[in-house]
mmCIF file of N, CA and C in Angstrom:
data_model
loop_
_atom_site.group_PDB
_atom_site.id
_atom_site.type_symbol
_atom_site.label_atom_id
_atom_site.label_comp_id
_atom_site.label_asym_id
_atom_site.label_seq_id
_atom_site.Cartn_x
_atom_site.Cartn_y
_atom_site.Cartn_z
ATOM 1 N N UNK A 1061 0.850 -1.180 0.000
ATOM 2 C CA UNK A 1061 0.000 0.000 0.000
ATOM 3 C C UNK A 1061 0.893 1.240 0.000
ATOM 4 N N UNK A 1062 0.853 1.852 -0.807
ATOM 5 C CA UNK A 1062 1.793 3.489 -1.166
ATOM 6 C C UNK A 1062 0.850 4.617 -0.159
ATOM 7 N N UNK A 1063 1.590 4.938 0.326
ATOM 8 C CA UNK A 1063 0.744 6.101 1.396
ATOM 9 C C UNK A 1063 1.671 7.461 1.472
ATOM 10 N N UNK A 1064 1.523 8.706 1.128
ATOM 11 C CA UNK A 1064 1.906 10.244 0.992
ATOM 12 C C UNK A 1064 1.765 10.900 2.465
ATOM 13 N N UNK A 1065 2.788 11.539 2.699
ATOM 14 C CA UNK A 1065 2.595 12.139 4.117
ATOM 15 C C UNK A 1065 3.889 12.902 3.950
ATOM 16 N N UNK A 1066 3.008 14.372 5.239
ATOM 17 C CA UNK A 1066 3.593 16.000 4.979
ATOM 18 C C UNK A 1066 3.068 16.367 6.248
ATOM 19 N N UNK A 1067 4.036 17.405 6.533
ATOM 20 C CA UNK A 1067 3.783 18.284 8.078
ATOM 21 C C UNK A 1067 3.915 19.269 8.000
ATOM 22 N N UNK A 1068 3.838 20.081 8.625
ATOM 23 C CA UNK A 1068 3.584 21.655 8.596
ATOM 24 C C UNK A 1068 3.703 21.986 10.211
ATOM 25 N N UNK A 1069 3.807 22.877 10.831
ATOM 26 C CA UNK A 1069 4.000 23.886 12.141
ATOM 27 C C UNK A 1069 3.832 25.119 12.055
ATOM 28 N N UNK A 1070 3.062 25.521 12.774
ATOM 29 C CA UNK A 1070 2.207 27.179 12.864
ATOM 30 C C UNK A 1070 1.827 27.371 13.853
ATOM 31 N N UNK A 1071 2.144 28.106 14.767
ATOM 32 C CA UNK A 1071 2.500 28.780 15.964
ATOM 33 C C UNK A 1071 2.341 27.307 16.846
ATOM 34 N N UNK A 1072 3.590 27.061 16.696
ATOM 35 C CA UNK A 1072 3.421 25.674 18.050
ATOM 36 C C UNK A 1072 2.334 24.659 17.648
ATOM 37 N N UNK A 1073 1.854 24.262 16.949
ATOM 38 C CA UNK A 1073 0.609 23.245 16.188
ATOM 39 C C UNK A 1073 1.217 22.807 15.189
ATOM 40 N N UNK A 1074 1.458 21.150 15.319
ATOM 41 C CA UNK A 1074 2.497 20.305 14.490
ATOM 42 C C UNK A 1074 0.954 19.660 13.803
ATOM 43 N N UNK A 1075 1.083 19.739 12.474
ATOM 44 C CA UNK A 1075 -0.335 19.167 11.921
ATOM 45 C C UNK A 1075 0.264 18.378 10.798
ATOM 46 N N UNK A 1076 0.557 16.690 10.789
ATOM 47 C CA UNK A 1076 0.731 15.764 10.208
ATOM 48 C C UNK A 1076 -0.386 14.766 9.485
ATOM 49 N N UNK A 1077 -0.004 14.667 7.983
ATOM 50 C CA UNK A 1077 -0.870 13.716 7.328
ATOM 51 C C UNK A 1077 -0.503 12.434 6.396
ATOM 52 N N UNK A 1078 -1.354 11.739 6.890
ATOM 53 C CA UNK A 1078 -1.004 10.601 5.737
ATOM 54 C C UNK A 1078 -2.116 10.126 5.215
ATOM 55 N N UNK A 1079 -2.219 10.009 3.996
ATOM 56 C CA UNK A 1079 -3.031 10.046 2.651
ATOM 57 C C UNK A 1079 -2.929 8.618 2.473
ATOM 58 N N UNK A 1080 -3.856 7.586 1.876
ATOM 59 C CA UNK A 1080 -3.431 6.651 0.979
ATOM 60 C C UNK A 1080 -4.534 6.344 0.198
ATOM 61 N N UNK A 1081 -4.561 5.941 -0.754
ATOM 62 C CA UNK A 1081 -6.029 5.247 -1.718
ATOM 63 C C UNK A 1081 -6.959 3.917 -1.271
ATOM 64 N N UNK A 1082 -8.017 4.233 -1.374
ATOM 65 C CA UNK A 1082 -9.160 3.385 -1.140
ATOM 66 C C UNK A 1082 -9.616 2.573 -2.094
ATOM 67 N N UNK A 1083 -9.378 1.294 -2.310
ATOM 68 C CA UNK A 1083 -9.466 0.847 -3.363
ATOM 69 C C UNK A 1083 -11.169 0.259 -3.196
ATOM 70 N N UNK A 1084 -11.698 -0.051 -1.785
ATOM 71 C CA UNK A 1084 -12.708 -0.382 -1.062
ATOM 72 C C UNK A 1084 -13.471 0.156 -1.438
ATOM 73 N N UNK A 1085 -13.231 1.555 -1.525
ATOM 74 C CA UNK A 1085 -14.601 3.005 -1.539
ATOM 75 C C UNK A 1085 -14.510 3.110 -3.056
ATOM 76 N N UNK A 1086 -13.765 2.485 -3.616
ATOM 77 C CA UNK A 1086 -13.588 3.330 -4.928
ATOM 78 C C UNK A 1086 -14.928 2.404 -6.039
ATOM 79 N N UNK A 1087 -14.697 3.104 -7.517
ATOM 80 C CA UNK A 1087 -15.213 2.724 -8.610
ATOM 81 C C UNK A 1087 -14.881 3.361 -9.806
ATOM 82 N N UNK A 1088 -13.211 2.832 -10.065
ATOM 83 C CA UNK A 1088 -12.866 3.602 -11.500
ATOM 84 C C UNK A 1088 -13.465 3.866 -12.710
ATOM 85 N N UNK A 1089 -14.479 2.922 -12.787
ATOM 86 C CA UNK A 1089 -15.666 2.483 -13.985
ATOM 87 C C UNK A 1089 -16.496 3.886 -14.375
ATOM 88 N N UNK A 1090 -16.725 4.280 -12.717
ATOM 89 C CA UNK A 1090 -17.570 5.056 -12.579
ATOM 90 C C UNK A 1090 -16.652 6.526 -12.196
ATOM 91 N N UNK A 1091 -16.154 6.968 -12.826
ATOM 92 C CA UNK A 1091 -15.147 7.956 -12.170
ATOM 93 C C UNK A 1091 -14.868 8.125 -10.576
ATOM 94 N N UNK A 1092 -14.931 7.343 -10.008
ATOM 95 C CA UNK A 1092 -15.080 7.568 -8.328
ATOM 96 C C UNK A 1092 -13.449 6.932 -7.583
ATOM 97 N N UNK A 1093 -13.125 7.961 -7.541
ATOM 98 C CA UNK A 1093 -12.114 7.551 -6.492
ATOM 99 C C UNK A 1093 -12.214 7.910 -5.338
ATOM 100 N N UNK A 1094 -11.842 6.818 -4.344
ATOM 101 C CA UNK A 1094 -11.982 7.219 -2.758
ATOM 102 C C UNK A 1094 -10.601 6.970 -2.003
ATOM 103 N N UNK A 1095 -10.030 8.115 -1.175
ATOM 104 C CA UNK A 1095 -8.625 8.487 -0.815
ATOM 105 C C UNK A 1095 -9.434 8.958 1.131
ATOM 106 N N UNK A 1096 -8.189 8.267 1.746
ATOM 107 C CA UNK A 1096 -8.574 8.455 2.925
ATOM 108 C C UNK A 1096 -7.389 9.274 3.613
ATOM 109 N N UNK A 1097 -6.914 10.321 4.361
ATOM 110 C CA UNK A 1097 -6.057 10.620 5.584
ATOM 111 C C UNK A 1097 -6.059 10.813 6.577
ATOM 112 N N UNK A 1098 -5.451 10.861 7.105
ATOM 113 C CA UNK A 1098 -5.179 10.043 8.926
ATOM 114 C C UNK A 1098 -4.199 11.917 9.082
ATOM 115 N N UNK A 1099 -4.986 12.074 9.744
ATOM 116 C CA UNK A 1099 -4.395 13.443 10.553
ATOM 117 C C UNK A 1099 -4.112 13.598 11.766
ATOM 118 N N UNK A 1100 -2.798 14.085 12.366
ATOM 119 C CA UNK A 1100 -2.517 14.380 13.722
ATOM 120 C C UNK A 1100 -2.070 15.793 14.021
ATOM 121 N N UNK A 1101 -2.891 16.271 15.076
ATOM 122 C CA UNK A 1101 -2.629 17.693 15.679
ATOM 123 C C UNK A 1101 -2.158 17.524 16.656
ATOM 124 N N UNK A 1102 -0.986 17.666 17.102
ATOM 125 C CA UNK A 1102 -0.311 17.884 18.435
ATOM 126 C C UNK A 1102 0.271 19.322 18.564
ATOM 127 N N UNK A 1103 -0.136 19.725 20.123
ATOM 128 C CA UNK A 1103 0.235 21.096 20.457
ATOM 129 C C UNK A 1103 1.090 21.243 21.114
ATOM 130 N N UNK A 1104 2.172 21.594 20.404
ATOM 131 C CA UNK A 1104 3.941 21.451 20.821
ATOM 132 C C UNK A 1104 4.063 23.055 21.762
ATOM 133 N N UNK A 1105 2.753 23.824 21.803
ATOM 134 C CA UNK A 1105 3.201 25.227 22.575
ATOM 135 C C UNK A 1105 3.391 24.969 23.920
ATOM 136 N N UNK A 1106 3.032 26.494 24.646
ATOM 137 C CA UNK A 1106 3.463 26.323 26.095
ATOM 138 C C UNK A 1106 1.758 26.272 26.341
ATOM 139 N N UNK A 1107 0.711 27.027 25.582
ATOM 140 C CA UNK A 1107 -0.640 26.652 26.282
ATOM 141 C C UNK A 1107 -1.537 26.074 25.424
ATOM 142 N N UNK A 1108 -2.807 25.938 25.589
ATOM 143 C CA UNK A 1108 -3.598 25.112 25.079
ATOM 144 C C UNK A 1108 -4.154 25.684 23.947
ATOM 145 N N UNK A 1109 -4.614 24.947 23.495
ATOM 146 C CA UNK A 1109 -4.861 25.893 21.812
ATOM 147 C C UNK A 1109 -6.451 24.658 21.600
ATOM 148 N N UNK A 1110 -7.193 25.128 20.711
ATOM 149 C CA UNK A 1110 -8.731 24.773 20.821
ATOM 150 C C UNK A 1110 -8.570 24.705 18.988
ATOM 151 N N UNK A 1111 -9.365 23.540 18.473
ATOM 152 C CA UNK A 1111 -9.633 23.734 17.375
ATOM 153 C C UNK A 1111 -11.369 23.769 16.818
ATOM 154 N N UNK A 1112 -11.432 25.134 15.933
ATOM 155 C CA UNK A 1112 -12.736 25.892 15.738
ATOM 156 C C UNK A 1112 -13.328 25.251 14.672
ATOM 157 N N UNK A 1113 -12.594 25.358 13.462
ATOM 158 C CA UNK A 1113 -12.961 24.672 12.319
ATOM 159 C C UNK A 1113 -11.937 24.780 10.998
ATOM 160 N N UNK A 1114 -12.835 24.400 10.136
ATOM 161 C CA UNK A 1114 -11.530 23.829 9.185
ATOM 162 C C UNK A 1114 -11.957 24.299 7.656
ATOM 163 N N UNK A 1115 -10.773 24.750 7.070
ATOM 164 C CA UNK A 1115 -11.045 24.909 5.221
ATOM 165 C C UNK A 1115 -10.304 24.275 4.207
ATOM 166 N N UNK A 1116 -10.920 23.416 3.907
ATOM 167 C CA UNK A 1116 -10.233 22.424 3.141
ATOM 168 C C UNK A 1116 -10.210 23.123 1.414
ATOM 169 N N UNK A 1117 -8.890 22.907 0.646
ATOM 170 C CA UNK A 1117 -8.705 23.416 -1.174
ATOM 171 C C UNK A 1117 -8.419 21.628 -1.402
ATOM 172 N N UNK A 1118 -9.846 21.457 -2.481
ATOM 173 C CA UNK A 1118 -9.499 20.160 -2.712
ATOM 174 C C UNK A 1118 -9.027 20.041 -4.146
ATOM 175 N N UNK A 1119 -8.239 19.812 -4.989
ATOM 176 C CA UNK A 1119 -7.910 19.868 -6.105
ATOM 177 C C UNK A 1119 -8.282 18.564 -7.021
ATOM 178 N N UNK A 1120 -8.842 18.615 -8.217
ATOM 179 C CA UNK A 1120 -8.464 16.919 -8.710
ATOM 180 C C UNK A 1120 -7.582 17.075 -10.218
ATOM 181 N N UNK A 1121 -7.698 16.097 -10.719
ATOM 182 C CA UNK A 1121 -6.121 16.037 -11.994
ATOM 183 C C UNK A 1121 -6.651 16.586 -12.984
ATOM 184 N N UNK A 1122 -7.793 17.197 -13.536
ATOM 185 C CA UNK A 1122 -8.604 18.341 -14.492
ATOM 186 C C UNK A 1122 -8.072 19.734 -14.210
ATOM 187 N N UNK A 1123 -7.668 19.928 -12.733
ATOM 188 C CA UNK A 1123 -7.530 21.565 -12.186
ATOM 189 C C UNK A 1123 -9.012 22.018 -11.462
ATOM 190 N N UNK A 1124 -9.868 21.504 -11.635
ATOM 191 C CA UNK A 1124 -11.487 21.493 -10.749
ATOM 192 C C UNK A 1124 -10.998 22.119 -8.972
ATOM 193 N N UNK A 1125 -10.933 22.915 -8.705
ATOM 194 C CA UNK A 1125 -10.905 23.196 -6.744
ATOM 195 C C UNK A 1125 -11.993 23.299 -6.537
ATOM 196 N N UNK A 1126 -12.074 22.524 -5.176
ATOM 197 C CA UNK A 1126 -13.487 22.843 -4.427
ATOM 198 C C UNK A 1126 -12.415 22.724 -3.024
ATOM 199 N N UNK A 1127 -13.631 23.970 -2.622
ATOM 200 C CA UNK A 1127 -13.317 24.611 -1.115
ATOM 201 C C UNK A 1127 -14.427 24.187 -0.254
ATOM 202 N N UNK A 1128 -13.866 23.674 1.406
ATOM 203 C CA UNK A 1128 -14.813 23.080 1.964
ATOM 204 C C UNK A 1128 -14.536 24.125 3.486
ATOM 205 N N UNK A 1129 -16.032 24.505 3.610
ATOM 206 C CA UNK A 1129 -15.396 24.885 5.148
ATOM 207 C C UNK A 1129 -16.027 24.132 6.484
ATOM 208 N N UNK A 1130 -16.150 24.195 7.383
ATOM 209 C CA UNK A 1130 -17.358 23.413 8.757
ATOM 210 C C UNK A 1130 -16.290 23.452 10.337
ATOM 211 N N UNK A 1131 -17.405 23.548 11.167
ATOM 212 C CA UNK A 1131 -16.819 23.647 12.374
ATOM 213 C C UNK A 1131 -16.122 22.216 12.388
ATOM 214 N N UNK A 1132 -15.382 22.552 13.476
ATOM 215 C CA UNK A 1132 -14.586 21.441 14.184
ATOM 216 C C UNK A 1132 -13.902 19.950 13.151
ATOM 217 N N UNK A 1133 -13.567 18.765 13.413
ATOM 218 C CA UNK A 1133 -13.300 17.603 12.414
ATOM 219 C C UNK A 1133 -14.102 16.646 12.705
ATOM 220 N N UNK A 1134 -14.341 15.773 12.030
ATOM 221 C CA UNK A 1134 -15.553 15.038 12.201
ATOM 222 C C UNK A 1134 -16.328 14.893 13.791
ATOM 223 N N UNK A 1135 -16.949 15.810 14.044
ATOM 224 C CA UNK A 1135 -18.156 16.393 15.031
ATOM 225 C C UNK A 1135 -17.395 16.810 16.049
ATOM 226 N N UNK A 1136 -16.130 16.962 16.196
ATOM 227 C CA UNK A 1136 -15.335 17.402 17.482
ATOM 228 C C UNK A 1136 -14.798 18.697 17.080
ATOM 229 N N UNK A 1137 -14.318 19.388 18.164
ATOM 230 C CA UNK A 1137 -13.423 20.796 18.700
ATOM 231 C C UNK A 1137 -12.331 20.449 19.682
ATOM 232 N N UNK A 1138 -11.399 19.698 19.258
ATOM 233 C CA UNK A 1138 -10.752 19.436 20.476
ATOM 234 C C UNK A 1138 -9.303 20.117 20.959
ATOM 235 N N UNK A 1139 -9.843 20.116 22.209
ATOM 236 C CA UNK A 1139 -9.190 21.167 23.224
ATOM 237 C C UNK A 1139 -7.737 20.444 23.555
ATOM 238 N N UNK A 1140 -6.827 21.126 23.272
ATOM 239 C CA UNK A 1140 -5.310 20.508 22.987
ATOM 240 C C UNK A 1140 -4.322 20.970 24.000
ATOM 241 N N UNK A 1141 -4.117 20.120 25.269
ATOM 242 C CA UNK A 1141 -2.800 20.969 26.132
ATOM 243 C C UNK A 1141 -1.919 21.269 25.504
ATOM 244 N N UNK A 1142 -1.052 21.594 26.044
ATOM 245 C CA UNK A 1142 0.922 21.447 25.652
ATOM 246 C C UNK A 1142 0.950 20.025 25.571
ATOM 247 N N UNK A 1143 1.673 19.467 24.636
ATOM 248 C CA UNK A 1143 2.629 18.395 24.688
ATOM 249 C C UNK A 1143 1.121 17.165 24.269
ATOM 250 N N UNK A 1144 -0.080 17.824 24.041
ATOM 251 C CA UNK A 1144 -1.280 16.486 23.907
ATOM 252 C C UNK A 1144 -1.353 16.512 22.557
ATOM 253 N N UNK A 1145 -2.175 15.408 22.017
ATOM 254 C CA UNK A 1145 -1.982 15.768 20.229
ATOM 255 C C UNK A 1145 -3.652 14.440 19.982
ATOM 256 N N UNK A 1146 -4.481 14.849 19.044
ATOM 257 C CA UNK A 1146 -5.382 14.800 18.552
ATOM 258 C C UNK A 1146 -5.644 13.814 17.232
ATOM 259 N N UNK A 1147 -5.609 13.324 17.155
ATOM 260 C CA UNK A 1147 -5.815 12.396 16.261
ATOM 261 C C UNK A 1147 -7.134 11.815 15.199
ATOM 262 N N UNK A 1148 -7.517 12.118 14.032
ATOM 263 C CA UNK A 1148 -8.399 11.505 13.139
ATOM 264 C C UNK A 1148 -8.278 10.605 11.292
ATOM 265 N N UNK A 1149 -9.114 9.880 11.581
ATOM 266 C CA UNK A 1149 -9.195 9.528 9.917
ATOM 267 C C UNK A 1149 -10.696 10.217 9.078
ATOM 268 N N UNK A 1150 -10.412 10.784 8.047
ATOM 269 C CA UNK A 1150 -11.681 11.164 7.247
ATOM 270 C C UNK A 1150 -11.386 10.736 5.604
ATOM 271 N N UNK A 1151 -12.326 11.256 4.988
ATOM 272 C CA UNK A 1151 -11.822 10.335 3.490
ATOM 273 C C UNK A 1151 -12.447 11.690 2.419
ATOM 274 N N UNK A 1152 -12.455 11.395 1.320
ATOM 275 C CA UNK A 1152 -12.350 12.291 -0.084
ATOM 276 C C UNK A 1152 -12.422 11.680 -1.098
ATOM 277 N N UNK A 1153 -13.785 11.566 -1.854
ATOM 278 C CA UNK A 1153 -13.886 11.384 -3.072
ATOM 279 C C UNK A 1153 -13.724 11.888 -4.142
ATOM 280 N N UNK A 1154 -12.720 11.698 -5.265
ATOM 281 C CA UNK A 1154 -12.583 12.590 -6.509
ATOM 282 C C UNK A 1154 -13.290 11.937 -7.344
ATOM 283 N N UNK A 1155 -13.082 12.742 -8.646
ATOM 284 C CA UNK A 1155 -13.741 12.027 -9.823
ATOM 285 C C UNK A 1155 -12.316 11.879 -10.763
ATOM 286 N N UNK A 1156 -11.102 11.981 -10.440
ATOM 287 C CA UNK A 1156 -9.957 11.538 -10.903
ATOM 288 C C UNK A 1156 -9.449 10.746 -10.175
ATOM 289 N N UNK A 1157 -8.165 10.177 -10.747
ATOM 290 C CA UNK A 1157 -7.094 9.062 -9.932
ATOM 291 C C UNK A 1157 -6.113 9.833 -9.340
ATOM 292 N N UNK A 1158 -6.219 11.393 -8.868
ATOM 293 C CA UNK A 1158 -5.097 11.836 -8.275
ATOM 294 C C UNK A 1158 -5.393 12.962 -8.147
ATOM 295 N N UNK A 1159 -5.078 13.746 -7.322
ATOM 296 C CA UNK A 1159 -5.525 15.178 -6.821
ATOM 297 C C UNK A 1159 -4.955 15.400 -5.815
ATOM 298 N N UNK A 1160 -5.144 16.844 -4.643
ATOM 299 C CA UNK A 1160 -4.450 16.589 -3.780
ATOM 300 C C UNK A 1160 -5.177 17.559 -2.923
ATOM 301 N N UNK A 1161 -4.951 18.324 -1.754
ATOM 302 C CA UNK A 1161 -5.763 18.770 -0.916
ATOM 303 C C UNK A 1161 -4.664 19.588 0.370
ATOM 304 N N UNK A 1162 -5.142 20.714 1.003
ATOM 305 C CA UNK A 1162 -4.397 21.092 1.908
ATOM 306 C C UNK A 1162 -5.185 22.335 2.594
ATOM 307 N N UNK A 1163 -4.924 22.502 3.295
ATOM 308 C CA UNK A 1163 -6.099 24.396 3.877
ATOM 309 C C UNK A 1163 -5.110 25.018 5.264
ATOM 310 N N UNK A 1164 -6.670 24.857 6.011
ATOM 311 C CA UNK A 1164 -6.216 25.229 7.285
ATOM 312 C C UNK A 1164 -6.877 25.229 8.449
ATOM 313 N N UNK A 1165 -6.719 24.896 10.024
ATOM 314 C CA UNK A 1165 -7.218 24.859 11.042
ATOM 315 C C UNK A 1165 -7.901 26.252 11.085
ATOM 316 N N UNK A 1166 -8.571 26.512 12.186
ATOM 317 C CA UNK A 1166 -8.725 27.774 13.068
ATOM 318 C C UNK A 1166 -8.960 27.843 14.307
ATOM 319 N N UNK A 1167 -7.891 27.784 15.182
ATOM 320 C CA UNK A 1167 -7.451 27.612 16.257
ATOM 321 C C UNK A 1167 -7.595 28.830 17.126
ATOM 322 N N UNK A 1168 -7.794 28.549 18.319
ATOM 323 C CA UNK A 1168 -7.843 30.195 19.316
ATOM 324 C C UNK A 1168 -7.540 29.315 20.774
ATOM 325 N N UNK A 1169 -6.531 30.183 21.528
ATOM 326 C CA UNK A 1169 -5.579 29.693 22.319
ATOM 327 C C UNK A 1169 -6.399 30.552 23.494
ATOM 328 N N UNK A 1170 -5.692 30.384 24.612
ATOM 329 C CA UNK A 1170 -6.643 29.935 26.252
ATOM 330 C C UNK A 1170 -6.620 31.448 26.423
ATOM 331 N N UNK A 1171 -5.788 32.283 25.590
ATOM 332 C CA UNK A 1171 -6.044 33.785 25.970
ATOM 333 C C UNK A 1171 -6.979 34.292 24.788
ATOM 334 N N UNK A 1172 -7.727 33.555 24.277
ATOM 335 C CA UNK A 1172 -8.293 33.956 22.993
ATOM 336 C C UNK A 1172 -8.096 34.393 22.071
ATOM 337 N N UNK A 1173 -6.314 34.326 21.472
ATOM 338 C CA UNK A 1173 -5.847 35.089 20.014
ATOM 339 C C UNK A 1173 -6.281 33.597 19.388
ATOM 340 N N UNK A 1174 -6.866 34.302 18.146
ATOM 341 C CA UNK A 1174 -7.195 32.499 16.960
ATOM 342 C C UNK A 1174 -6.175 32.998 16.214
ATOM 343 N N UNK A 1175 -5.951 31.914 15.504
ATOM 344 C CA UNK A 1175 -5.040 31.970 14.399
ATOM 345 C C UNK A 1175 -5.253 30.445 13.574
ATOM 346 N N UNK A 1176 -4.419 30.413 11.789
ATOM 347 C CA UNK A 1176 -5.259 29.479 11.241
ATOM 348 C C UNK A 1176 -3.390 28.583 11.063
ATOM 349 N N UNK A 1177 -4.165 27.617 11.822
ATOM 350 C CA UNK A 1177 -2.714 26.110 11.769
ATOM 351 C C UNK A 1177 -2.824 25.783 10.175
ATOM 352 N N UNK A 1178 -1.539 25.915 9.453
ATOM 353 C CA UNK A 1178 -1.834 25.006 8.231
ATOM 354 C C UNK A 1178 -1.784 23.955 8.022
ATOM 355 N N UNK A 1179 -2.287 23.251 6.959
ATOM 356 C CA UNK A 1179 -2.753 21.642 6.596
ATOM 357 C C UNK A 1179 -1.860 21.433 5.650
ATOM 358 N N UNK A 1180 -0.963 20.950 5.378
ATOM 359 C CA UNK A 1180 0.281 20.962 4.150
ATOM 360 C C UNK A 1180 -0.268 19.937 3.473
ATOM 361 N N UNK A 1181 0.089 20.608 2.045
ATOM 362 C CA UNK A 1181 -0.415 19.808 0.983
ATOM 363 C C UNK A 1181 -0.228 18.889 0.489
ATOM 364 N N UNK A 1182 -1.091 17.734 0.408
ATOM 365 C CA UNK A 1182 -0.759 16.395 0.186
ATOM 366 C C UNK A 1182 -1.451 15.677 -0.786
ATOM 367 N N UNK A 1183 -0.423 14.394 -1.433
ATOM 368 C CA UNK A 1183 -1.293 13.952 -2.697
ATOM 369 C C UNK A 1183 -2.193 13.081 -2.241
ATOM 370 N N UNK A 1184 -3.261 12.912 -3.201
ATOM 371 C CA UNK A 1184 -3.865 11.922 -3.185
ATOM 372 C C UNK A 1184 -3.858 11.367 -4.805
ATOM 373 N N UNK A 1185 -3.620 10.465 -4.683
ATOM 374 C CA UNK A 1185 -3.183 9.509 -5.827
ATOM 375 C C UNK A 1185 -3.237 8.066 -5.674
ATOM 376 N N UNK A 1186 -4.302 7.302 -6.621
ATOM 377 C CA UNK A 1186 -4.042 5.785 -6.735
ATOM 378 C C UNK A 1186 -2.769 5.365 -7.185
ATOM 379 N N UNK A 1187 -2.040 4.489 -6.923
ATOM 380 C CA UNK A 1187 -1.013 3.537 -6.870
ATOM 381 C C UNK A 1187 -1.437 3.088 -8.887
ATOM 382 N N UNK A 1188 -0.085 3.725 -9.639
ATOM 383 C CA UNK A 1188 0.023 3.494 -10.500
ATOM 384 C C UNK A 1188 -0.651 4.700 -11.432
ATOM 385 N N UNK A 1189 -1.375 5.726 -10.792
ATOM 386 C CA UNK A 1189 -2.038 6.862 -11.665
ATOM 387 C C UNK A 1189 -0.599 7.603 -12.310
ATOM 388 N N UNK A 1190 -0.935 8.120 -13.793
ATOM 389 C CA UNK A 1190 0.167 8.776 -14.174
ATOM 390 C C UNK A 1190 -0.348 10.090 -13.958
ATOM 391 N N UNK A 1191 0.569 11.282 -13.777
ATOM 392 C CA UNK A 1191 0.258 12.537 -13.820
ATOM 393 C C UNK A 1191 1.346 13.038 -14.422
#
């Protein structure tokens, strides 16, 4: 299984991903590809930092972007000490074999400055797609 993974750091918020293809979810027949990543937020600061919500740039291999925004990651806001780190899987359907995706948190820390953690950009690509 070929799996893509990228990190990024923005103000003390280490935000790691790994991407790989769904061969399960998928249906090439039918233009449907399904790509899953596994994301980790750990808050490397000195205080706690809260996550608000999220804007996802989804790209596919045409040049097509779609922008996604919504509170929190799948139904959570979670509240992040120093040194704790957060963990999810969510998934992404294209209508190509490769595309890729990246945005940003929006985070607001225990004294209430927000600021937006970035999501570094990562492929999504079936195993063997040419680009």
């Amino acid at each position: 299984m070929t799996s893509f993974t990228s990190e990024a750091v923005t103000q003390g918020v280490r935000v790691s991903v790994e991407s790989r293809y769904a061969p399960e979810y998928s249906q090439p027949q039918r233009n449907q590809w399904f790509f899953l990543y596994t994301i980790q937020i750990t808050n490397e600061g000195v205080e706690e930092v809260q996550l608000l919500s999220r804007h996802w740039i989804i790209r596919d291999a045409t040049g097509k972007v779609e922008e996604v925004r919504g509170p929190g990651v799948v139904g959570e806001s979670p509240l992040l000490e120093p040194g704790a780190s957060f963990q999810y899987t969510s998934g992404c359907p294209l209508a190509t074999p490769f595309g890729s995706m990246e945005g940003t948190y929006e985070m607001v820390t225990a004294r209430g400055e927000r600021f937006h953690a970035r999501i570094p950009q990562f492929s999504l690509r079936e195993p063997g797609a040419i680009h």
